[in-house]
mmCIF file with all atom_site columns, C-alpha atoms and ligand atoms in Angstrom:
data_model
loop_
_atom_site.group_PDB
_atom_site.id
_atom_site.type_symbol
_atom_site.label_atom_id
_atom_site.label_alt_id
_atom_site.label_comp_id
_atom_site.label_asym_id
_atom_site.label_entity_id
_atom_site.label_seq_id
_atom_site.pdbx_PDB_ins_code
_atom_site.Cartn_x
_atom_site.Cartn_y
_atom_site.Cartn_z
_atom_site.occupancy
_atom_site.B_iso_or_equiv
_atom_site.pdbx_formal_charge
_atom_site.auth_seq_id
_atom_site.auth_comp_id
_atom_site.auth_asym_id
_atom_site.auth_atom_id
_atom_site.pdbx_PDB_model_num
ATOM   1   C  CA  . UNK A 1 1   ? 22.107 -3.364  -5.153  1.00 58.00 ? 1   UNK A CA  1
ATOM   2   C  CA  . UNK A 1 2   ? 23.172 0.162   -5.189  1.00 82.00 ? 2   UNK A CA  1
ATOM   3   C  CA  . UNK A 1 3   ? 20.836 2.899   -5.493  1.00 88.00 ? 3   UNK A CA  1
ATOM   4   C  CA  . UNK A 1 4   ? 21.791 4.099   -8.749  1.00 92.00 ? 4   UNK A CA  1
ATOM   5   C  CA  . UNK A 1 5   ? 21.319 0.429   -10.592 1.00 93.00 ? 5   UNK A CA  1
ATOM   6   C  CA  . UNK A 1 6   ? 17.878 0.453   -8.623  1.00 93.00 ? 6   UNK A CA  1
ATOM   7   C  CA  . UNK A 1 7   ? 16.558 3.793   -9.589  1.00 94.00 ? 7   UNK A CA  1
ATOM   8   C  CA  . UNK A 1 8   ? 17.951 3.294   -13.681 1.00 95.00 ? 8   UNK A CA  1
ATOM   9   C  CA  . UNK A 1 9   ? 15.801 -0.364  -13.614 1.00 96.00 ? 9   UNK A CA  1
ATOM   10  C  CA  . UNK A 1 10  ? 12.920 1.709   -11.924 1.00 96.00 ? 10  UNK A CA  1
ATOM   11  C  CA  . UNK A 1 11  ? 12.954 4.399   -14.444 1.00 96.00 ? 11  UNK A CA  1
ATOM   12  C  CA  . UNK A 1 12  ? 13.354 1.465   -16.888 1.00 97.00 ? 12  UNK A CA  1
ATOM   13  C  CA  . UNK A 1 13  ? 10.610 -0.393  -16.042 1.00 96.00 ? 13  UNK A CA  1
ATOM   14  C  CA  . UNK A 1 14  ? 8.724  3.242   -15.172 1.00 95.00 ? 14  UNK A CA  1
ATOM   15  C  CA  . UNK A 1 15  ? 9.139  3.832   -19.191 1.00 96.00 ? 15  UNK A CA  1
ATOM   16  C  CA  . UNK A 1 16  ? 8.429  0.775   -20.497 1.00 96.00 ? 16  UNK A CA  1
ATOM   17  C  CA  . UNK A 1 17  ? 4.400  1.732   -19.432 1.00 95.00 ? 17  UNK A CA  1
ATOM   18  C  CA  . UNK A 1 18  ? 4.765  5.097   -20.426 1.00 95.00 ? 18  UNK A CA  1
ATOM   19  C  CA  . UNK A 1 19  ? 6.003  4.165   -24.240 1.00 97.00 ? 19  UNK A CA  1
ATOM   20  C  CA  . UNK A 1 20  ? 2.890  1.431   -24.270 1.00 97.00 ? 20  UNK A CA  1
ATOM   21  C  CA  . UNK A 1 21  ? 0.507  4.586   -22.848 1.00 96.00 ? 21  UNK A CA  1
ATOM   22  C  CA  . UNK A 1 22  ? -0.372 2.072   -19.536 1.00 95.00 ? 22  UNK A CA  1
ATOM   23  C  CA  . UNK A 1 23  ? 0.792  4.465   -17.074 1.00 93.00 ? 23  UNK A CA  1
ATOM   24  C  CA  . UNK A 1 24  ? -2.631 5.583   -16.824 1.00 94.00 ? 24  UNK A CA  1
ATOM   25  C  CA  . UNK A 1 25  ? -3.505 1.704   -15.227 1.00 95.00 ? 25  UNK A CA  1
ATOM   26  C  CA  . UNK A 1 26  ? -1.085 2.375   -12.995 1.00 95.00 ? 26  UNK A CA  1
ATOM   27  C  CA  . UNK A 1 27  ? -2.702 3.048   -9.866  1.00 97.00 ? 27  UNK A CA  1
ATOM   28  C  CA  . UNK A 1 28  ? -1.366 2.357   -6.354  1.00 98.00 ? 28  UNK A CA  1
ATOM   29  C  CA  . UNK A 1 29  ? -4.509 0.151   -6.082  1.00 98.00 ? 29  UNK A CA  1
ATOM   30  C  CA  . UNK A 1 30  ? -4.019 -1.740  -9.808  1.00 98.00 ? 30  UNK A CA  1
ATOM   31  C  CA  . UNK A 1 31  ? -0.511 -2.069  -9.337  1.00 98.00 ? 31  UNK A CA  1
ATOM   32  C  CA  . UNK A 1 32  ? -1.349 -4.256  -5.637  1.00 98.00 ? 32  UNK A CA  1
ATOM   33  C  CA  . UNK A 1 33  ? -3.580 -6.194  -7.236  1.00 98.00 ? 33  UNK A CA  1
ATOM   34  C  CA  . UNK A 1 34  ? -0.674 -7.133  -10.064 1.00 98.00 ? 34  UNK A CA  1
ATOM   35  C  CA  . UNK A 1 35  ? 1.498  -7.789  -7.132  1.00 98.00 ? 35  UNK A CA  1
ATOM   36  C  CA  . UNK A 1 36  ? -1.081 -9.754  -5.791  1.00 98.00 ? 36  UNK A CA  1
ATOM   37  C  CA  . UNK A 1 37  ? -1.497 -12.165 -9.220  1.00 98.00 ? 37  UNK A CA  1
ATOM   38  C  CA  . UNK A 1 38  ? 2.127  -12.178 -9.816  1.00 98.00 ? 38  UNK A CA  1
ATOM   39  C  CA  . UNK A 1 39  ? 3.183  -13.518 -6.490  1.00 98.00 ? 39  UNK A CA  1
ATOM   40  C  CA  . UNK A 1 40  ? 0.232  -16.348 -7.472  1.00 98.00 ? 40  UNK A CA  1
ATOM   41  C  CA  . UNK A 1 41  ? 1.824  -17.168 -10.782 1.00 98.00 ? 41  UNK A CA  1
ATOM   42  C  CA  . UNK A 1 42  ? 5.167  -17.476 -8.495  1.00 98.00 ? 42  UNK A CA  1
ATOM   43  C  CA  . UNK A 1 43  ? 3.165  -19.940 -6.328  1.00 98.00 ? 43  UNK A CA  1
ATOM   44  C  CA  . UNK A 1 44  ? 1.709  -22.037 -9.289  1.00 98.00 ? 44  UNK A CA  1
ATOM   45  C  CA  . UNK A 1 45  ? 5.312  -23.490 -10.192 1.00 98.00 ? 45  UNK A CA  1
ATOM   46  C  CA  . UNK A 1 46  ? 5.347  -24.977 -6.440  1.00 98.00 ? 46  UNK A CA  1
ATOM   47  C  CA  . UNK A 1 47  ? 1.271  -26.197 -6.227  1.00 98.00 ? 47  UNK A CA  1
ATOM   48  C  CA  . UNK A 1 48  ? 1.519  -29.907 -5.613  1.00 97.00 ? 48  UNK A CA  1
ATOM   49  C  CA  . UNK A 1 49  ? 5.311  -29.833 -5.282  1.00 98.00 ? 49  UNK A CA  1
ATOM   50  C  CA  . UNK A 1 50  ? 6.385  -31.746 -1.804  1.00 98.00 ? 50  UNK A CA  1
ATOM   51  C  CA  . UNK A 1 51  ? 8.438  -29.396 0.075   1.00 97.00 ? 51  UNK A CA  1
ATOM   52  C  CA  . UNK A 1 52  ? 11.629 -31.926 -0.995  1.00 98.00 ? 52  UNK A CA  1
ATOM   53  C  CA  . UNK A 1 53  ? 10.711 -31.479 -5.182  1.00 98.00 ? 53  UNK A CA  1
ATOM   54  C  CA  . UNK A 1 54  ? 9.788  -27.470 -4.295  1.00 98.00 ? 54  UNK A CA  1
ATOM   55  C  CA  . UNK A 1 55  ? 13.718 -27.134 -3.542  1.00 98.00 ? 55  UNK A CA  1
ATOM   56  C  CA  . UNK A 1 56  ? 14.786 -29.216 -6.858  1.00 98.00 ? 56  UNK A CA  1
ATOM   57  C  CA  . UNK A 1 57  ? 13.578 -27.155 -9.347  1.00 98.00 ? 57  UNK A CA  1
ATOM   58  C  CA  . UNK A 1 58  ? 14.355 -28.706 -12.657 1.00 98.00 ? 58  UNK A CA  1
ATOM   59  C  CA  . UNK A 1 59  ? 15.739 -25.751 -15.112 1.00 98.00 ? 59  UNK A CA  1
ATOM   60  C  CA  . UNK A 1 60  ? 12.501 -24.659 -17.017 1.00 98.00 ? 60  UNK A CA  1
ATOM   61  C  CA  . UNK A 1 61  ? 10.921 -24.708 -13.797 1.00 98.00 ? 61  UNK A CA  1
ATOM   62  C  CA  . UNK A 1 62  ? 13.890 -22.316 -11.989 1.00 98.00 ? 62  UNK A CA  1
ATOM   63  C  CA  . UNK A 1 63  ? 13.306 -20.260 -15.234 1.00 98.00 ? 63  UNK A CA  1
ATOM   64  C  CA  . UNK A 1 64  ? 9.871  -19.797 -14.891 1.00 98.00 ? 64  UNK A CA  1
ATOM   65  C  CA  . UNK A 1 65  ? 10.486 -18.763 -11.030 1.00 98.00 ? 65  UNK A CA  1
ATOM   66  C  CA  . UNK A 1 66  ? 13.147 -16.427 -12.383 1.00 98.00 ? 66  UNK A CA  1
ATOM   67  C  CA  . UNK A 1 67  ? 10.602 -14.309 -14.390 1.00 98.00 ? 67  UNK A CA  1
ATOM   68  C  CA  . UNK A 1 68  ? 7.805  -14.542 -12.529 1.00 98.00 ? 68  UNK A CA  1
ATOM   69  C  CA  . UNK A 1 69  ? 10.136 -13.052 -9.358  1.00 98.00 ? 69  UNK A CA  1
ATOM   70  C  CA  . UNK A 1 70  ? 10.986 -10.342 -12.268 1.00 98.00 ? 70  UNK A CA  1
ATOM   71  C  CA  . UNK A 1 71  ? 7.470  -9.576  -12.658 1.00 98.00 ? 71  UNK A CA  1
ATOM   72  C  CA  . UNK A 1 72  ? 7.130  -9.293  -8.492  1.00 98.00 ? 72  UNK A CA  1
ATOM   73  C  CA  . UNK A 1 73  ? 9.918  -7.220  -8.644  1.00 98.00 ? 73  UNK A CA  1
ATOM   74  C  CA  . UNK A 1 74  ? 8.886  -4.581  -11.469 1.00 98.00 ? 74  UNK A CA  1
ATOM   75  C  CA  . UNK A 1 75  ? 5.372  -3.986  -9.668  1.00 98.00 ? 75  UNK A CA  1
ATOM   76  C  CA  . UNK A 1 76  ? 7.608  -3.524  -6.719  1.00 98.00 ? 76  UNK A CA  1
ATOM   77  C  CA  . UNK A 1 77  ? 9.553  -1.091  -8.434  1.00 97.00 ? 77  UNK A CA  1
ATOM   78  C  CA  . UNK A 1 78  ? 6.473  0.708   -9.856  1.00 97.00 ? 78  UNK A CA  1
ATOM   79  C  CA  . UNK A 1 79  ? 4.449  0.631   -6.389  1.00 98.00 ? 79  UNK A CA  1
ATOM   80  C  CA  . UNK A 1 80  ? 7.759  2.801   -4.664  1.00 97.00 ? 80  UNK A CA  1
ATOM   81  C  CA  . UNK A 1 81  ? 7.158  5.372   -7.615  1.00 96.00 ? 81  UNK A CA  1
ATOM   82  C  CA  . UNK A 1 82  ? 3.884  5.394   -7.460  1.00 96.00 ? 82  UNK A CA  1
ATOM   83  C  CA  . UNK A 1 83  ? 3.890  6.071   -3.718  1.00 98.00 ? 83  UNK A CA  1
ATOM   84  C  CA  . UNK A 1 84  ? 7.088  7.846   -3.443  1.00 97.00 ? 84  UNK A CA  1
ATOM   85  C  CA  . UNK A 1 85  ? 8.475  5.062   -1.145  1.00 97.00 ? 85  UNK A CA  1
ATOM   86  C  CA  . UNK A 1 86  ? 12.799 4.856   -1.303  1.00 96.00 ? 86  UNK A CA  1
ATOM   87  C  CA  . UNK A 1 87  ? 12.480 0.823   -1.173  1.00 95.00 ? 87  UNK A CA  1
ATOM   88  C  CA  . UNK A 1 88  ? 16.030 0.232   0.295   1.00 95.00 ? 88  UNK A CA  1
ATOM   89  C  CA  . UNK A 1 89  ? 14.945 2.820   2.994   1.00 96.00 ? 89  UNK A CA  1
ATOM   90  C  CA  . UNK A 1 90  ? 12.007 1.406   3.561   1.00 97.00 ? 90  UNK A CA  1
ATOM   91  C  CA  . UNK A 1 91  ? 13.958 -2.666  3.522   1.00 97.00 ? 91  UNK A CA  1
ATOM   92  C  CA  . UNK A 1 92  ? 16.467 -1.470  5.571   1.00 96.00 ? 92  UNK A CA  1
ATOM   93  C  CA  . UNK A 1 93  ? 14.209 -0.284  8.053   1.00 98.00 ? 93  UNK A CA  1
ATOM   94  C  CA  . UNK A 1 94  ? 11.617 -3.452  8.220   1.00 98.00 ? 94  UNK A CA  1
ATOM   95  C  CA  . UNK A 1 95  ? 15.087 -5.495  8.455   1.00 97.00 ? 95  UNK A CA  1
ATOM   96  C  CA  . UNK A 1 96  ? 15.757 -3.141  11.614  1.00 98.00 ? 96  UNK A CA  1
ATOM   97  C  CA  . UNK A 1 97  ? 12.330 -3.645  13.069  1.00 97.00 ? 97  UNK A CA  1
ATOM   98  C  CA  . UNK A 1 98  ? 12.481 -7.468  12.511  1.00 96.00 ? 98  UNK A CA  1
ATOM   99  C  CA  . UNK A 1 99  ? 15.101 -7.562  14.383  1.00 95.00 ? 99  UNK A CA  1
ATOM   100 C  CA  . UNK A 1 100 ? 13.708 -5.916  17.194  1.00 95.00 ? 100 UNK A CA  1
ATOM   101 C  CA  . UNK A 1 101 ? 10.342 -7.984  16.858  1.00 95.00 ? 101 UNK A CA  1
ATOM   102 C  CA  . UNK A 1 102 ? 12.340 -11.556 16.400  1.00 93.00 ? 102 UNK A CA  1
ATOM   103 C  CA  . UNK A 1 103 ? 15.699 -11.504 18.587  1.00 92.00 ? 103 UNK A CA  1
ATOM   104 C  CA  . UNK A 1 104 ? 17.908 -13.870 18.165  1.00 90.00 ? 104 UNK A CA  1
ATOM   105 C  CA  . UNK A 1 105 ? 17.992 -15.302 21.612  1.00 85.00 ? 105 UNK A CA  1
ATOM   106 C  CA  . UNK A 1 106 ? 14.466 -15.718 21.620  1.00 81.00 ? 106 UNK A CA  1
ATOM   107 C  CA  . UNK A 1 107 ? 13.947 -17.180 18.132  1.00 74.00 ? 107 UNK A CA  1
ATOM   108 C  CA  . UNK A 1 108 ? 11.957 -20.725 18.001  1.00 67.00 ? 108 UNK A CA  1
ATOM   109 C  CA  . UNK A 1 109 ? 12.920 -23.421 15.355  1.00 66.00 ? 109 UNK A CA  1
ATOM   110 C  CA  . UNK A 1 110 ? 9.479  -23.344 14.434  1.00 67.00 ? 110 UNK A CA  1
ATOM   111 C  CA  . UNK A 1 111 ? 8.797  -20.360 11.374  1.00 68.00 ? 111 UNK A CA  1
ATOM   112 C  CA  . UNK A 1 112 ? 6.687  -17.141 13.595  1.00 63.00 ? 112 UNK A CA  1
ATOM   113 C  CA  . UNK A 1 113 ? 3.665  -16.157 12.988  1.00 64.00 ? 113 UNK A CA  1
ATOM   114 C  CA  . UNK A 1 114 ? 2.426  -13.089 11.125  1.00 60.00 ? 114 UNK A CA  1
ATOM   115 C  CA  . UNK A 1 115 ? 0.643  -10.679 12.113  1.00 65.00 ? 115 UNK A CA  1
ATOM   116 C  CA  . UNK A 1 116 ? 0.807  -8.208  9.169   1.00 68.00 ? 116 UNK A CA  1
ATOM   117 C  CA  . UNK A 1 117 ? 3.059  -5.933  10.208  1.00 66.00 ? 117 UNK A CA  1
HETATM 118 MG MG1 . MG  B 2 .   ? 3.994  -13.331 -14.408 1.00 63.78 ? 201 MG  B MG1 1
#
């Protein structure tokens, strides 16, 4: 996505709670906890889905992924304004470090672990 199309949806989404007076909820720690709930209500469409069904979404169940990946994406876009973080900096750079932390050559079938970096 280029940066202007990302910075017009972030203004977008930026005025949306400023017309509706909620820019006042709109706290760094409010808007993680939203995050938080959102990428939940993403995870409810899968609970009790085999791993098989979880990849054949039927179409209300792709469209309910579909906005509730929106929603992830518009607290994203509000938690870069709110902490003055340039998101495809920032992506471009965890890509970078990834890459450094998982090389190729030494990449297991087997998903890594985390360790919240
Ligand atoms: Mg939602």
């Amino acid at each position: 996505m280029a940066r202007t199309e990302l910075t017009a949806l972030q203004k977008k989404v930026v005025e949306f709670g400023e017309k509706r007076n909620w820019r006042q909820f709109h706290s760094p720690k409010n808007i993680a906890s939203a995050l938080s709930v959102e990428a939940a209500e993403l995870l409810e469409i899968f609970q009790w889905m085999s791993e098989q069904e979880s990849r054949q979404l039927n179409k209300e169940e792709k469209q309910n992924a579909a906005f509730e990946l929106a929603d992830i994406f518009m607290y994203t876009l509000l938690m870069s304004e709110a902490l003055e973080i340039d998101l495809l900096q920032s992506t471009v750079e965890k890509i970078e470090l990834n890459e450094q932390r998982f090389p190729i050559n030494e990449a297991a079938i087997k998903p890594h672990s985390h360790n919240n970096v």
